[in-house]
């Protein structure tokens, strides 16, 4: 399969106050001094996007949100629309993260609707999929992610910029990672499911791996067939750790 340039994206989750912007600044400075071989993005909480955008101005680091509502506007207290993310300077958005699927009951259909909204606003979605530990132990990992690809990727993605992130739920924030063989098996299956779903439009979008990526394991994971980058949680909060992953790409 043709591979596009790797993408390493940091997901700050519900972490970070104004004082944390020094980490983004340190990252931007390091990458200006020595540019990365990959695309780099930071996805801070919505409250920090605009300020982080000012911090990252003139750097190559891209900016993303962590979720958006499927509707453009309206009576959805507490929610943020895709257009609002664009308005504060985001160009990407993480959608369907397992913490939203598990904690907020998001279904594949909900995720697909959010992807449509993101595309309509001009955002590049990073669509998360991944099996639970019970599903992995039952030998259903490939079946689960293939179903999630079919249900979470709307047909309108064909021809658009997007990424899929394979994040085994049991590997997120736990320090556990699948073996490199397991990562390859799932990524190859995800690629096949993307092509089944989108035809040629599913051939090149990067498939990121996410789940306890750190400087010490990034190089071997990023070298696995069909791994097109990484989605990084905890290790993206500190510039030095995140740089260690970026430099491995
Ligand atoms: C994530 O939340 O997307 C993630 C991969 O987290 P961590 O890197 O901390 O496991």
PDB file of N, CA and C in Angstrom, residues 133-228:
ATOM      1  N   UNK A 133     -10.180  -5.261  26.360  1.00  0.00           N
ATOM      2  CA  UNK A 133      -9.403  -6.434  26.757  1.00  0.00           C
ATOM      3  C   UNK A 133     -10.229  -7.709  26.586  1.00  0.00           C
ATOM      4  N   UNK A 134     -11.508  -7.642  26.951  1.00  0.00           N
ATOM      5  CA  UNK A 134     -12.366  -8.840  26.827  1.00  0.00           C
ATOM      6  C   UNK A 134     -12.475  -9.264  25.365  1.00  0.00           C
ATOM      7  N   UNK A 135     -12.595  -8.271  24.476  1.00  0.00           N
ATOM      8  CA  UNK A 135     -12.689  -8.593  23.040  1.00  0.00           C
ATOM      9  C   UNK A 135     -11.370  -9.176  22.538  1.00  0.00           C
ATOM     10  N   UNK A 136     -10.256  -8.609  22.989  1.00  0.00           N
ATOM     11  CA  UNK A 136      -8.934  -9.144  22.599  1.00  0.00           C
ATOM     12  C   UNK A 136      -8.803 -10.590  23.078  1.00  0.00           C
ATOM     13  N   UNK A 137      -9.178 -10.837  24.343  1.00  0.00           N
ATOM     14  CA  UNK A 137      -9.012 -12.182  24.896  1.00  0.00           C
ATOM     15  C   UNK A 137      -9.951 -13.198  24.246  1.00  0.00           C
ATOM     16  N   UNK A 138     -11.047 -12.683  23.698  1.00  0.00           N
ATOM     17  CA  UNK A 138     -11.985 -13.581  23.004  1.00  0.00           C
ATOM     18  C   UNK A 138     -11.588 -13.783  21.540  1.00  0.00           C
ATOM     19  N   UNK A 139     -10.440 -13.215  21.146  1.00  0.00           N
ATOM     20  CA  UNK A 139      -9.965 -13.387  19.771  1.00  0.00           C
ATOM     21  C   UNK A 139     -10.741 -12.557  18.761  1.00  0.00           C
ATOM     22  N   UNK A 140     -11.360 -11.461  19.242  1.00  0.00           N
ATOM     23  CA  UNK A 140     -12.245 -10.685  18.357  1.00  0.00           C
ATOM     24  C   UNK A 140     -11.669  -9.344  17.916  1.00  0.00           C
ATOM     25  N   UNK A 141     -10.372  -9.112  18.163  1.00  0.00           N
ATOM     26  CA  UNK A 141      -9.828  -7.777  17.899  1.00  0.00           C
ATOM     27  C   UNK A 141     -10.045  -7.343  16.449  1.00  0.00           C
ATOM     28  N   UNK A 142      -9.695  -8.191  15.517  1.00  0.00           N
ATOM     29  CA  UNK A 142      -9.806  -7.824  14.095  1.00  0.00           C
ATOM     30  C   UNK A 142     -11.270  -7.616  13.706  1.00  0.00           C
ATOM     31  N   UNK A 143     -12.109  -8.490  14.196  1.00  0.00           N
ATOM     32  CA  UNK A 143     -13.557  -8.377  13.897  1.00  0.00           C
ATOM     33  C   UNK A 143     -14.110  -7.041  14.433  1.00  0.00           C
ATOM     34  N   UNK A 144     -13.716  -6.699  15.653  1.00  0.00           N
ATOM     35  CA  UNK A 144     -14.235  -5.473  16.277  1.00  0.00           C
ATOM     36  C   UNK A 144     -13.770  -4.237  15.517  1.00  0.00           C
ATOM     37  N   UNK A 145     -12.473  -4.145  15.229  1.00  0.00           N
ATOM     38  CA  UNK A 145     -11.987  -2.924  14.560  1.00  0.00           C
ATOM     39  C   UNK A 145     -12.529  -2.837  13.129  1.00  0.00           C
ATOM     40  N   UNK A 146     -12.710  -3.986  12.482  1.00  0.00           N
ATOM     41  CA  UNK A 146     -13.261  -3.952  11.119  1.00  0.00           C
ATOM     42  C   UNK A 146     -14.692  -3.431  11.148  1.00  0.00           C
ATOM     43  N   UNK A 147     -15.432  -3.851  12.166  1.00  0.00           N
ATOM     44  CA  UNK A 147     -16.812  -3.353  12.314  1.00  0.00           C
ATOM     45  C   UNK A 147     -16.820  -1.857  12.630  1.00  0.00           C
ATOM     46  N   UNK A 148     -15.883  -1.432  13.461  1.00  0.00           N
ATOM     47  CA  UNK A 148     -15.818   0.000  13.799  1.00  0.00           C
ATOM     48  C   UNK A 148     -15.450   0.840  12.575  1.00  0.00           C
ATOM     49  N   UNK A 149     -14.551   0.330  11.746  1.00  0.00           N
ATOM     50  CA  UNK A 149     -14.212   1.063  10.512  1.00  0.00           C
ATOM     51  C   UNK A 149     -15.454   1.179   9.637  1.00  0.00           C
ATOM     52  N   UNK A 150     -16.155   0.079   9.457  1.00  0.00           N
ATOM     53  CA  UNK A 150     -17.350   0.095   8.594  1.00  0.00           C
ATOM     54  C   UNK A 150     -18.401   1.069   9.118  1.00  0.00           C
ATOM     55  N   UNK A 151     -18.528   1.154  10.434  1.00  0.00           N
ATOM     56  CA  UNK A 151     -19.595   1.983  11.003  1.00  0.00           C
ATOM     57  C   UNK A 151     -19.218   3.418  11.294  1.00  0.00           C
ATOM     58  N   UNK A 152     -17.924   3.684  11.511  1.00  0.00           N
ATOM     59  CA  UNK A 152     -17.507   5.022  11.952  1.00  0.00           C
ATOM     60  C   UNK A 152     -16.970   5.900  10.828  1.00  0.00           C
ATOM     61  N   UNK A 153     -16.681   5.288   9.671  1.00  0.00           N
ATOM     62  CA  UNK A 153     -16.128   6.053   8.549  1.00  0.00           C
ATOM     63  C   UNK A 153     -17.210   6.281   7.495  1.00  0.00           C
ATOM     64  N   UNK A 154     -17.747   7.498   7.400  1.00  0.00           N
ATOM     65  CA  UNK A 154     -18.760   7.745   6.379  1.00  0.00           C
ATOM     66  C   UNK A 154     -18.135   7.715   4.975  1.00  0.00           C
ATOM     67  N   UNK A 155     -18.946   7.390   3.966  1.00  0.00           N
ATOM     68  CA  UNK A 155     -18.448   7.286   2.588  1.00  0.00           C
ATOM     69  C   UNK A 155     -17.847   8.602   2.110  1.00  0.00           C
ATOM     70  N   UNK A 156     -18.308   9.707   2.693  1.00  0.00           N
ATOM     71  CA  UNK A 156     -17.822  11.026   2.258  1.00  0.00           C
ATOM     72  C   UNK A 156     -16.344  11.267   2.589  1.00  0.00           C
ATOM     73  N   UNK A 157     -15.715  10.365   3.342  1.00  0.00           N
ATOM     74  CA  UNK A 157     -14.287  10.517   3.640  1.00  0.00           C
ATOM     75  C   UNK A 157     -13.410  10.293   2.414  1.00  0.00           C
ATOM     76  N   UNK A 158     -13.918   9.542   1.438  1.00  0.00           N
ATOM     77  CA  UNK A 158     -13.107   9.229   0.252  1.00  0.00           C
ATOM     78  C   UNK A 158     -12.623  10.528  -0.386  1.00  0.00           C
ATOM     79  N   UNK A 159     -11.325  10.626  -0.574  1.00  0.00           N
ATOM     80  CA  UNK A 159     -10.752  11.817  -1.202  1.00  0.00           C
ATOM     81  C   UNK A 159     -10.429  12.936  -0.235  1.00  0.00           C
ATOM     82  N   UNK A 160     -10.795  12.764   1.035  1.00  0.00           N
ATOM     83  CA  UNK A 160     -10.539  13.814   2.034  1.00  0.00           C
ATOM     84  C   UNK A 160      -9.314  13.435   2.889  1.00  0.00           C
ATOM     85  N   UNK A 161      -8.727  14.436   3.540  1.00  0.00           N
ATOM     86  CA  UNK A 161      -7.629  14.175   4.468  1.00  0.00           C
ATOM     87  C   UNK A 161      -8.204  13.682   5.792  1.00  0.00           C
ATOM     88  N   UNK A 162      -7.745  12.521   6.239  1.00  0.00           N
ATOM     89  CA  UNK A 162      -8.182  11.988   7.528  1.00  0.00           C
ATOM     90  C   UNK A 162      -7.174  10.936   7.990  1.00  0.00           C
ATOM     91  N   UNK A 163      -7.292  10.529   9.236  1.00  0.00           N
ATOM     92  CA  UNK A 163      -6.477   9.441   9.757  1.00  0.00           C
ATOM     93  C   UNK A 163      -7.371   8.551  10.603  1.00  0.00           C
ATOM     94  N   UNK A 164      -6.974   7.303  10.719  1.00  0.00           N
ATOM     95  CA  UNK A 164      -7.620   6.380  11.652  1.00  0.00           C
ATOM     96  C   UNK A 164      -6.594   6.092  12.742  1.00  0.00           C
ATOM     97  N   UNK A 165      -7.031   6.000  13.991  1.00  0.00           N
ATOM     98  CA  UNK A 165      -6.107   5.648  15.075  1.00  0.00           C
ATOM     99  C   UNK A 165      -6.565   4.342  15.701  1.00  0.00           C
ATOM    100  N   UNK A 166      -5.694   3.323  15.615  1.00  0.00           N
ATOM    101  CA  UNK A 166      -5.985   2.050  16.283  1.00  0.00           C
ATOM    102  C   UNK A 166      -5.451   2.143  17.709  1.00  0.00           C
ATOM    103  N   UNK A 167      -6.372   2.152  18.652  1.00  0.00           N
ATOM    104  CA  UNK A 167      -6.002   2.273  20.061  1.00  0.00           C
ATOM    105  C   UNK A 167      -6.682   1.160  20.859  1.00  0.00           C
ATOM    106  N   UNK A 168      -5.957   0.062  21.112  1.00  0.00           N
ATOM    107  CA  UNK A 168      -6.546  -0.977  21.949  1.00  0.00           C
ATOM    108  C   UNK A 168      -6.902  -0.361  23.305  1.00  0.00           C
ATOM    109  N   UNK A 169      -8.131  -0.505  23.732  1.00  0.00           N
ATOM    110  CA  UNK A 169      -8.596   0.178  24.948  1.00  0.00           C
ATOM    111  C   UNK A 169      -7.730  -0.203  26.144  1.00  0.00           C
ATOM    112  N   UNK A 170      -7.311  -1.453  26.196  1.00  0.00           N
ATOM    113  CA  UNK A 170      -6.546  -1.965  27.324  1.00  0.00           C
ATOM    114  C   UNK A 170      -5.103  -1.451  27.344  1.00  0.00           C
ATOM    115  N   UNK A 171      -4.687  -0.798  26.269  1.00  0.00           N
ATOM    116  CA  UNK A 171      -3.314  -0.276  26.207  1.00  0.00           C
ATOM    117  C   UNK A 171      -3.262   1.215  26.517  1.00  0.00           C
ATOM    118  N   UNK A 172      -4.420   1.846  26.618  1.00  0.00           N
ATOM    119  CA  UNK A 172      -4.440   3.302  26.821  1.00  0.00           C
ATOM    120  C   UNK A 172      -4.175   3.640  28.285  1.00  0.00           C
ATOM    121  N   UNK A 173      -3.084   4.357  28.508  1.00  0.00           N
ATOM    122  CA  UNK A 173      -2.746   4.830  29.852  1.00  0.00           C
ATOM    123  C   UNK A 173      -2.360   3.733  30.824  1.00  0.00           C
ATOM    124  N   UNK A 174      -2.105   2.529  30.342  1.00  0.00           N
ATOM    125  CA  UNK A 174      -1.827   1.399  31.233  1.00  0.00           C
ATOM    126  C   UNK A 174      -0.363   0.986  31.242  1.00  0.00           C
ATOM    127  N   UNK A 175       0.399   1.472  30.262  1.00  0.00           N
ATOM    128  CA  UNK A 175       1.782   1.011  30.136  1.00  0.00           C
ATOM    129  C   UNK A 175       1.875  -0.304  29.377  1.00  0.00           C
ATOM    130  N   UNK A 176       0.729  -0.910  29.066  1.00  0.00           N
ATOM    131  CA  UNK A 176       0.722  -2.167  28.303  1.00  0.00           C
ATOM    132  C   UNK A 176       0.655  -1.840  26.812  1.00  0.00           C
ATOM    133  N   UNK A 177       1.334  -2.641  25.998  1.00  0.00           N
ATOM    134  CA  UNK A 177       1.176  -2.491  24.538  1.00  0.00           C
ATOM    135  C   UNK A 177       1.039  -3.878  23.929  1.00  0.00           C
ATOM    136  N   UNK A 178       0.362  -3.968  22.797  1.00  0.00           N
ATOM    137  CA  UNK A 178       0.318  -5.250  22.089  1.00  0.00           C
ATOM    138  C   UNK A 178       1.721  -5.578  21.583  1.00  0.00           C
ATOM    139  N   UNK A 179       1.955  -6.810  21.177  1.00  0.00           N
ATOM    140  CA  UNK A 179       3.230  -7.137  20.538  1.00  0.00           C
ATOM    141  C   UNK A 179       3.251  -6.460  19.162  1.00  0.00           C
ATOM    142  N   UNK A 180       4.451  -6.348  18.603  1.00  0.00           N
ATOM    143  CA  UNK A 180       4.557  -5.726  17.274  1.00  0.00           C
ATOM    144  C   UNK A 180       3.773  -6.549  16.247  1.00  0.00           C
ATOM    145  N   UNK A 181       3.748  -7.872  16.422  1.00  0.00           N
ATOM    146  CA  UNK A 181       2.997  -8.745  15.505  1.00  0.00           C
ATOM    147  C   UNK A 181       1.500  -8.459  15.614  1.00  0.00           C
ATOM    148  N   UNK A 182       1.037  -8.265  16.850  1.00  0.00           N
ATOM    149  CA  UNK A 182      -0.393  -7.960  17.035  1.00  0.00           C
ATOM    150  C   UNK A 182      -0.739  -6.597  16.417  1.00  0.00           C
ATOM    151  N   UNK A 183       0.158  -5.630  16.590  1.00  0.00           N
ATOM    152  CA  UNK A 183      -0.089  -4.307  16.003  1.00  0.00           C
ATOM    153  C   UNK A 183      -0.175  -4.440  14.477  1.00  0.00           C
ATOM    154  N   UNK A 184       0.776  -5.174  13.904  1.00  0.00           N
ATOM    155  CA  UNK A 184       0.776  -5.327  12.442  1.00  0.00           C
ATOM    156  C   UNK A 184      -0.495  -6.037  11.967  1.00  0.00           C
ATOM    157  N   UNK A 185      -0.871  -7.085  12.664  1.00  0.00           N
ATOM    158  CA  UNK A 185      -2.057  -7.844  12.249  1.00  0.00           C
ATOM    159  C   UNK A 185      -3.293  -6.933  12.192  1.00  0.00           C
ATOM    160  N   UNK A 186      -3.445  -6.111  13.242  1.00  0.00           N
ATOM    161  CA  UNK A 186      -4.639  -5.255  13.286  1.00  0.00           C
ATOM    162  C   UNK A 186      -4.539  -4.137  12.249  1.00  0.00           C
ATOM    163  N   UNK A 187      -3.356  -3.528  12.130  1.00  0.00           N
ATOM    164  CA  UNK A 187      -3.229  -2.417  11.160  1.00  0.00           C
ATOM    165  C   UNK A 187      -3.488  -2.899   9.731  1.00  0.00           C
ATOM    166  N   UNK A 188      -3.000  -4.075   9.408  1.00  0.00           N
ATOM    167  CA  UNK A 188      -3.246  -4.616   8.060  1.00  0.00           C
ATOM    168  C   UNK A 188      -4.751  -4.859   7.866  1.00  0.00           C
ATOM    169  N   UNK A 189      -5.400  -5.349   8.905  1.00  0.00           N
ATOM    170  CA  UNK A 189      -6.849  -5.595   8.817  1.00  0.00           C
ATOM    171  C   UNK A 189      -7.623  -4.278   8.717  1.00  0.00           C
ATOM    172  N   UNK A 190      -7.152  -3.261   9.440  1.00  0.00           N
ATOM    173  CA  UNK A 190      -7.815  -1.944   9.391  1.00  0.00           C
ATOM    174  C   UNK A 190      -7.678  -1.368   7.979  1.00  0.00           C
ATOM    175  N   UNK A 191      -6.499  -1.510   7.394  1.00  0.00           N
ATOM    176  CA  UNK A 191      -6.314  -1.013   6.019  1.00  0.00           C
ATOM    177  C   UNK A 191      -7.298  -1.712   5.082  1.00  0.00           C
ATOM    178  N   UNK A 192      -7.410  -3.015   5.213  1.00  0.00           N
ATOM    179  CA  UNK A 192      -8.320  -3.758   4.342  1.00  0.00           C
ATOM    180  C   UNK A 192      -9.758  -3.280   4.539  1.00  0.00           C
ATOM    181  N   UNK A 193     -10.133  -3.046   5.787  1.00  0.00           N
ATOM    182  CA  UNK A 193     -11.501  -2.582   6.064  1.00  0.00           C
ATOM    183  C   UNK A 193     -11.715  -1.173   5.509  1.00  0.00           C
ATOM    184  N   UNK A 194     -10.674  -0.336   5.555  1.00  0.00           N
ATOM    185  CA  UNK A 194     -10.793   1.016   4.998  1.00  0.00           C
ATOM    186  C   UNK A 194     -10.987   0.961   3.488  1.00  0.00           C
ATOM    187  N   UNK A 195     -10.268   0.049   2.830  1.00  0.00           N
ATOM    188  CA  UNK A 195     -10.397  -0.063   1.373  1.00  0.00           C
ATOM    189  C   UNK A 195     -11.769  -0.644   1.018  1.00  0.00           C
ATOM    190  N   UNK A 196     -12.236  -1.593   1.796  1.00  0.00           N
ATOM    191  CA  UNK A 196     -13.581  -2.137   1.564  1.00  0.00           C
ATOM    192  C   UNK A 196     -14.615  -1.024   1.698  1.00  0.00           C
ATOM    193  N   UNK A 197     -14.419  -0.179   2.694  1.00  0.00           N
ATOM    194  CA  UNK A 197     -15.404   0.880   2.967  1.00  0.00           C
ATOM    195  C   UNK A 197     -15.325   2.026   1.957  1.00  0.00           C
ATOM    196  N   UNK A 198     -14.078   2.426   1.603  1.00  0.00           N
ATOM    197  CA  UNK A 198     -13.906   3.673   0.832  1.00  0.00           C
ATOM    198  C   UNK A 198     -13.270   3.468  -0.534  1.00  0.00           C
ATOM    199  N   UNK A 199     -12.976   2.226  -0.906  1.00  0.00           N
ATOM    200  CA  UNK A 199     -12.285   1.990  -2.176  1.00  0.00           C
ATOM    201  C   UNK A 199     -10.919   2.648  -2.141  1.00  0.00           C
ATOM    202  N   UNK A 200     -10.537   3.257  -3.276  1.00  0.00           N
ATOM    203  CA  UNK A 200      -9.220   3.913  -3.366  1.00  0.00           C
ATOM    204  C   UNK A 200      -9.033   4.952  -2.268  1.00  0.00           C
ATOM    205  N   UNK A 201     -10.133   5.556  -1.853  1.00  0.00           N
ATOM    206  CA  UNK A 201     -10.082   6.593  -0.820  1.00  0.00           C
ATOM    207  C   UNK A 201      -9.621   6.064   0.526  1.00  0.00           C
ATOM    208  N   UNK A 202      -9.525   4.750   0.663  1.00  0.00           N
ATOM    209  CA  UNK A 202      -9.065   4.192   1.928  1.00  0.00           C
ATOM    210  C   UNK A 202      -7.634   3.700   1.869  1.00  0.00           C
ATOM    211  N   UNK A 203      -6.966   3.955   0.734  1.00  0.00           N
ATOM    212  CA  UNK A 203      -5.641   3.346   0.540  1.00  0.00           C
ATOM    213  C   UNK A 203      -4.496   4.072   1.217  1.00  0.00           C
ATOM    214  N   UNK A 204      -4.596   5.390   1.364  1.00  0.00           N
ATOM    215  CA  UNK A 204      -3.403   6.129   1.790  1.00  0.00           C
ATOM    216  C   UNK A 204      -3.505   6.829   3.142  1.00  0.00           C
ATOM    217  N   UNK A 205      -4.693   7.032   3.658  1.00  0.00           N
ATOM    218  CA  UNK A 205      -4.808   7.752   4.943  1.00  0.00           C
ATOM    219  C   UNK A 205      -4.000   7.006   6.002  1.00  0.00           C
ATOM    220  N   UNK A 206      -3.231   7.729   6.816  1.00  0.00           N
ATOM    221  CA  UNK A 206      -2.400   7.043   7.813  1.00  0.00           C
ATOM    222  C   UNK A 206      -3.230   6.355   8.891  1.00  0.00           C
ATOM    223  N   UNK A 207      -2.743   5.205   9.322  1.00  0.00           N
ATOM    224  CA  UNK A 207      -3.354   4.494  10.453  1.00  0.00           C
ATOM    225  C   UNK A 207      -2.382   4.639  11.623  1.00  0.00           C
ATOM    226  N   UNK A 208      -2.778   5.474  12.588  1.00  0.00           N
ATOM    227  CA  UNK A 208      -1.914   5.722  13.741  1.00  0.00           C
ATOM    228  C   UNK A 208      -2.083   4.591  14.749  1.00  0.00           C
ATOM    229  N   UNK A 209      -1.022   4.315  15.494  1.00  0.00           N
ATOM    230  CA  UNK A 209      -1.163   3.415  16.647  1.00  0.00           C
ATOM    231  C   UNK A 209      -1.223   4.290  17.892  1.00  0.00           C
ATOM    232  N   UNK A 210      -2.093   3.960  18.832  1.00  0.00           N
ATOM    233  CA  UNK A 210      -2.152   4.677  20.102  1.00  0.00           C
ATOM    234  C   UNK A 210      -2.327   3.710  21.250  1.00  0.00           C
ATOM    235  N   UNK A 211      -1.693   4.023  22.370  1.00  0.00           N
ATOM    236  CA  UNK A 211      -1.791   3.172  23.562  1.00  0.00           C
ATOM    237  C   UNK A 211      -0.415   2.992  24.158  1.00  0.00           C
ATOM    238  N   UNK A 212      -0.086   3.828  25.181  1.00  0.00           N
ATOM    239  CA  UNK A 212       1.184   3.711  25.904  1.00  0.00           C
ATOM    240  C   UNK A 212       2.412   3.834  25.007  1.00  0.00           C
ATOM    241  N   UNK A 213       2.330   4.698  23.992  1.00  0.00           N
ATOM    242  CA  UNK A 213       3.534   4.990  23.202  1.00  0.00           C
ATOM    243  C   UNK A 213       4.415   5.930  24.027  1.00  0.00           C
ATOM    244  N   UNK A 214       5.691   5.616  24.081  1.00  0.00           N
ATOM    245  CA  UNK A 214       6.659   6.434  24.816  1.00  0.00           C
ATOM    246  C   UNK A 214       7.967   6.454  24.037  1.00  0.00           C
ATOM    247  N   UNK A 215       8.909   7.328  24.439  1.00  0.00           N
ATOM    248  CA  UNK A 215      10.154   7.408  23.674  1.00  0.00           C
ATOM    249  C   UNK A 215      10.845   6.051  23.523  1.00  0.00           C
ATOM    250  N   UNK A 216      10.740   5.210  24.550  1.00  0.00           N
ATOM    251  CA  UNK A 216      11.484   3.939  24.512  1.00  0.00           C
ATOM    252  C   UNK A 216      10.873   2.887  23.582  1.00  0.00           C
ATOM    253  N   UNK A 217       9.601   3.009  23.232  1.00  0.00           N
ATOM    254  CA  UNK A 217       9.024   1.988  22.333  1.00  0.00           C
ATOM    255  C   UNK A 217       8.574   2.578  20.991  1.00  0.00           C
ATOM    256  N   UNK A 218       8.737   3.900  20.813  1.00  0.00           N
ATOM    257  CA  UNK A 218       8.175   4.542  19.614  1.00  0.00           C
ATOM    258  C   UNK A 218       8.826   4.038  18.328  1.00  0.00           C
ATOM    259  N   UNK A 219      10.147   3.920  18.321  1.00  0.00           N
ATOM    260  CA  UNK A 219      10.829   3.573  17.064  1.00  0.00           C
ATOM    261  C   UNK A 219      10.363   2.219  16.544  1.00  0.00           C
ATOM    262  N   UNK A 220      10.269   1.224  17.436  1.00  0.00           N
ATOM    263  CA  UNK A 220       9.885  -0.110  16.950  1.00  0.00           C
ATOM    264  C   UNK A 220       8.415  -0.142  16.518  1.00  0.00           C
ATOM    265  N   UNK A 221       7.579   0.600  17.221  1.00  0.00           N
ATOM    266  CA  UNK A 221       6.151   0.620  16.835  1.00  0.00           C
ATOM    267  C   UNK A 221       5.974   1.361  15.507  1.00  0.00           C
ATOM    268  N   UNK A 222       6.651   2.494  15.368  1.00  0.00           N
ATOM    269  CA  UNK A 222       6.485   3.300  14.152  1.00  0.00           C
ATOM    270  C   UNK A 222       7.064   2.605  12.919  1.00  0.00           C
ATOM    271  N   UNK A 223       7.913   1.590  13.137  1.00  0.00           N
ATOM    272  CA  UNK A 223       8.497   0.871  12.005  1.00  0.00           C
ATOM    273  C   UNK A 223       7.620  -0.289  11.536  1.00  0.00           C
ATOM    274  N   UNK A 224       6.547  -0.577  12.260  1.00  0.00           N
ATOM    275  CA  UNK A 224       5.685  -1.705  11.895  1.00  0.00           C
ATOM    276  C   UNK A 224       4.924  -1.378  10.608  1.00  0.00           C
ATOM    277  N   UNK A 225       4.761  -2.403   9.771  1.00  0.00           N
ATOM    278  CA  UNK A 225       4.021  -2.232   8.512  1.00  0.00           C
ATOM    279  C   UNK A 225       2.637  -1.653   8.775  1.00  0.00           C
ATOM    280  N   UNK A 226       2.264  -0.662   7.998  1.00  0.00           N
ATOM    281  CA  UNK A 226       0.954   0.005   8.076  1.00  0.00           C
ATOM    282  C   UNK A 226       0.763   0.894   9.304  1.00  0.00           C
ATOM    283  N   UNK A 227       1.822   1.096  10.090  1.00  0.00           N
ATOM    284  CA  UNK A 227       1.723   2.089  11.179  1.00  0.00           C
ATOM    285  C   UNK A 227       2.143   3.436  10.583  1.00  0.00           C
ATOM    286  N   UNK A 228       1.187   4.334  10.483  1.00  0.00           N
ATOM    287  CA  UNK A 228       1.424   5.616   9.815  1.00  0.00           C
ATOM    288  C   UNK A 228       1.580   6.765  10.783  1.00  0.00           C
TER     289      UNK A 228
END
